[in-house]
mmCIF file of C-alpha atoms in Angstrom:
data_model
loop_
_atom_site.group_PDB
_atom_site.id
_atom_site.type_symbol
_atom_site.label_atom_id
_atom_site.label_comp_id
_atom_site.label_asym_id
_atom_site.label_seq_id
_atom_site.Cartn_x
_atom_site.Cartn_y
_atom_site.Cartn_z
ATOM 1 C CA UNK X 1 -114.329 104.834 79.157
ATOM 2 C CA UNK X 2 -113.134 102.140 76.818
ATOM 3 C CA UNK X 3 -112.510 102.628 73.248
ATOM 4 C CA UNK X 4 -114.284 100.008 71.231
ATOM 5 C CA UNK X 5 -112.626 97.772 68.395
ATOM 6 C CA UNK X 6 -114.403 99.083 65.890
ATOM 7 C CA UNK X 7 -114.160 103.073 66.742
ATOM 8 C CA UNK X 8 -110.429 102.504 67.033
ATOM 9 C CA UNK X 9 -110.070 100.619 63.246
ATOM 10 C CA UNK X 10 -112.747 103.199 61.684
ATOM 11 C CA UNK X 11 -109.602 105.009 59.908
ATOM 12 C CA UNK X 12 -109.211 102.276 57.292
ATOM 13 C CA UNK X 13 -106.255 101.268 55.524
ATOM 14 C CA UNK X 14 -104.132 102.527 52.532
ATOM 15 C CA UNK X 15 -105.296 100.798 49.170
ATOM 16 C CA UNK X 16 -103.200 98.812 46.783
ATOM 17 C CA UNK X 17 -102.250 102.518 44.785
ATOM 18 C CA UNK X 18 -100.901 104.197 47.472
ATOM 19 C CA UNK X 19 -98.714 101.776 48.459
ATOM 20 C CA UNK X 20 -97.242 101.636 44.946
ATOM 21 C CA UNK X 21 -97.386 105.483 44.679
ATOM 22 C CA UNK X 22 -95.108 105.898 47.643
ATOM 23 C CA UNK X 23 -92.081 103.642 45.949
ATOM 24 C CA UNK X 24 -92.186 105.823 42.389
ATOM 25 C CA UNK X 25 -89.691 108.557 44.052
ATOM 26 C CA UNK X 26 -87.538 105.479 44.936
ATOM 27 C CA UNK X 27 -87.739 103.732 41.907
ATOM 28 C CA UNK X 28 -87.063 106.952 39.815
ATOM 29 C CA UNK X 29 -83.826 107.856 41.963
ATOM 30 C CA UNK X 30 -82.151 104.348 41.284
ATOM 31 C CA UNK X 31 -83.528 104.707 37.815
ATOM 32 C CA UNK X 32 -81.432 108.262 37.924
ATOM 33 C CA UNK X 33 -78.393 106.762 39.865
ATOM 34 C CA UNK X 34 -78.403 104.043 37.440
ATOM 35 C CA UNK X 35 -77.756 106.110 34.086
ATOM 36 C CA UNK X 36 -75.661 109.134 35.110
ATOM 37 C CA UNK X 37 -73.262 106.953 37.194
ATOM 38 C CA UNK X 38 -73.748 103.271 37.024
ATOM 39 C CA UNK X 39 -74.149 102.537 32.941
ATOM 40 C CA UNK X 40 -71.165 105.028 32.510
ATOM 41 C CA UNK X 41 -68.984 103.438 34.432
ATOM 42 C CA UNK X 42 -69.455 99.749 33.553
ATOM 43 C CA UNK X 43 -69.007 101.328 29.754
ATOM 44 C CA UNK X 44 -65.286 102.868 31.322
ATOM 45 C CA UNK X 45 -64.509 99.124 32.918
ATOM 46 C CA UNK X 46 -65.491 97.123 29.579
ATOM 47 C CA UNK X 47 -62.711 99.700 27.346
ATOM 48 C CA UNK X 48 -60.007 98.929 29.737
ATOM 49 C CA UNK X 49 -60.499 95.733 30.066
ATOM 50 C CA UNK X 50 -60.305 95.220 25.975
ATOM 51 C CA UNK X 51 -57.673 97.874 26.083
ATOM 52 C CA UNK X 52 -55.442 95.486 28.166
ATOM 53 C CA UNK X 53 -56.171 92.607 26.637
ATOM 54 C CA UNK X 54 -55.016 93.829 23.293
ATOM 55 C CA UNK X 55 -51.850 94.913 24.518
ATOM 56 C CA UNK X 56 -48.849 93.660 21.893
ATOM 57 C CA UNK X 57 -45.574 93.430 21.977
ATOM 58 C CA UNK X 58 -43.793 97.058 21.224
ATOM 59 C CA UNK X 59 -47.038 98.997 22.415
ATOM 60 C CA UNK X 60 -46.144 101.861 24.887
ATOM 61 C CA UNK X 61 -47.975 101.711 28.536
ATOM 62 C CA UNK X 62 -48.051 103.459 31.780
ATOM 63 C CA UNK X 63 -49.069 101.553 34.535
ATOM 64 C CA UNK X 64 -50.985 102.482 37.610
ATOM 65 C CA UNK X 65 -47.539 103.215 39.635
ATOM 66 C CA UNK X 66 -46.768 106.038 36.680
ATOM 67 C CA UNK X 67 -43.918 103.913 35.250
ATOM 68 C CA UNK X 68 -44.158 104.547 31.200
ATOM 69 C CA UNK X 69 -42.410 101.514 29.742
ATOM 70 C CA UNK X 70 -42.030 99.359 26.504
ATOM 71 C CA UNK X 71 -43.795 96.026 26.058
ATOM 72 C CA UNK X 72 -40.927 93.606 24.901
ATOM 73 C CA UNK X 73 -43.095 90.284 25.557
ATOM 74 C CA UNK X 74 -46.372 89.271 26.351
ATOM 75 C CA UNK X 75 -47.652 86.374 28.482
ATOM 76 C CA UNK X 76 -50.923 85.176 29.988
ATOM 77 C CA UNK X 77 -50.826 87.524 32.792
ATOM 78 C CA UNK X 78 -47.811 89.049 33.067
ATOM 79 C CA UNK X 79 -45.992 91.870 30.848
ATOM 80 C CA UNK X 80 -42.263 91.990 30.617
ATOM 81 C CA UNK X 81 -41.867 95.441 29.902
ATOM 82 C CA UNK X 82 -38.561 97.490 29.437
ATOM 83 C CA UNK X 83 -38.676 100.870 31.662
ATOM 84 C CA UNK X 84 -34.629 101.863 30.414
ATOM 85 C CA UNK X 85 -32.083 100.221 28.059
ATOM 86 C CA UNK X 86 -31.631 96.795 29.116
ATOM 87 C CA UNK X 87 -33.681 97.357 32.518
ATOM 88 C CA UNK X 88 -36.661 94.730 32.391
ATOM 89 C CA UNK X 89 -39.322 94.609 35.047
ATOM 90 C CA UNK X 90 -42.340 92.065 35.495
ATOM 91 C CA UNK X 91 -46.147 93.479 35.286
ATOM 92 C CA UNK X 92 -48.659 92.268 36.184
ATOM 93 C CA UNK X 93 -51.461 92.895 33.298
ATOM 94 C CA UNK X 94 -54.474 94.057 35.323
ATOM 95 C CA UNK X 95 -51.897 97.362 36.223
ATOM 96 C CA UNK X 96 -51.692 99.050 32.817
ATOM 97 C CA UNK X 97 -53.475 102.436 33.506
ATOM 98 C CA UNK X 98 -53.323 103.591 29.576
ATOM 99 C CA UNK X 99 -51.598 102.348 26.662
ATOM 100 C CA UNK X 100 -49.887 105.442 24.871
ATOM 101 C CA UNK X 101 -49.014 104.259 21.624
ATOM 102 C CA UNK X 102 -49.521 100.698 19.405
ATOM 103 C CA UNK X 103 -47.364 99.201 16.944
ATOM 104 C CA UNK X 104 -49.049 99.183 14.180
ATOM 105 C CA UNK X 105 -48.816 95.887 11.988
ATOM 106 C CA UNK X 106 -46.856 95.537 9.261
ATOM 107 C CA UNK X 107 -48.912 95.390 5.711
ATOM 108 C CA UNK X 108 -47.977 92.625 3.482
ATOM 109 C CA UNK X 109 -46.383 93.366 0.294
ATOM 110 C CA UNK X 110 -48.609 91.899 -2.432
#
């Protein structure tokens, strides 16, 4: 009528292996996850970040509103940038979407 202790415990438990064997799926889909989407886009991040910081003064942008404008001087975090003749707006830096073209420096004459 009763079940004893020991019948009802007689199916044992999973070893150490098992355990481990049932988080290799998970381990391989964040593995997975990791390099087709992750790694990529950290890689993406770190260009635009050194993209923006070497922004100079003359370089073409377009910034994340779609305005296309001149750089006519750089500060720490801001842009002055010239969208028409003699129309100046403020930026903020972290808005550049692209930088079109760069001024290229001028070589020294030797």
């Amino acid at each position: 009528m009763f079940v004893t202790p020991a019948y009802a415990q007689a199916a044992g438990g999973a070893g150490g292996g098992a355990a481990f064997a049932q988080f290799i799926p998970l381990i391989l889909i964040f593995l997975i996850m990791y390099f087709l989407m992750i790694r990529p886009q950290q890689k993406r991040a770190k260009q635009h970040r050194e993209m923006v910081s070497n922004v100079k003064k003359g370089d073409t942008i377009i910034t994340q509103g779609g305005i296309l404008a001149r750089v006519a001087s750089v500060r720490d975090d801001e842009l002055d940038v010239e969208i028409a003749q003699g129309v100046k707006i403020r930026v903020v830096r972290s808005t550049i979407a692209q930088v079109v073209s760069k001024t290229e420096p001028v070589a020294a004459n030797n």
